[in-house]
């Protein structure tokens, strides 16, 4: 007996096939390659610019001196030690290697640059030799006898280190500072200026006058 209500047999459907995987890995590799190329190009441009552009001149950072200081007496603030001149009076002095506040000597200050010398020689003489030489140069500076130096004053000086000597540094800078308080006058005789400074050999040929023996010993600092 045939049942007319049975559904007709259907053909078997083909099994589902997974969709092909998108080439994500290949796209990521291309992206990384592009980033690497851009980074390399930026590095090349940076190197080329550094080679083409000359470094800024050291004089570009020079601190200008006020030719007409006001009532506060300030000539310059943040003055690099390499720009100091013989006779400069300093306010708030603590170390020869710090940037200084230069003021007029008739205004309140606690230190003064009493001498700047250029030592001779090609080879670094050694720390001890240079220490003795720097001490002798600083003590050879003629000071104003009216300054009234006593034990409250201390010698300081900066001198070349072995590394700065190799770079051409030959400068010895001499300072006198008060341990306490301030003064309003110069320690140097009237008319003393940069012409009094020179090489160590030139200074030896001049009439040397040691500083007041009551002054304290030296504090030395390598530049």
Coordinates of C-alpha atoms in Angstrom, one line a residue, residues 8-12:
X8 CA 9.2 13.2 -1.7
X9 CA 12.8 12.2 -1.0
X10 CA 15.3 15.2 -1.2
X11 CA 18.8 15.1 -2.7
X12 CA 21.6 15.2 -0.1

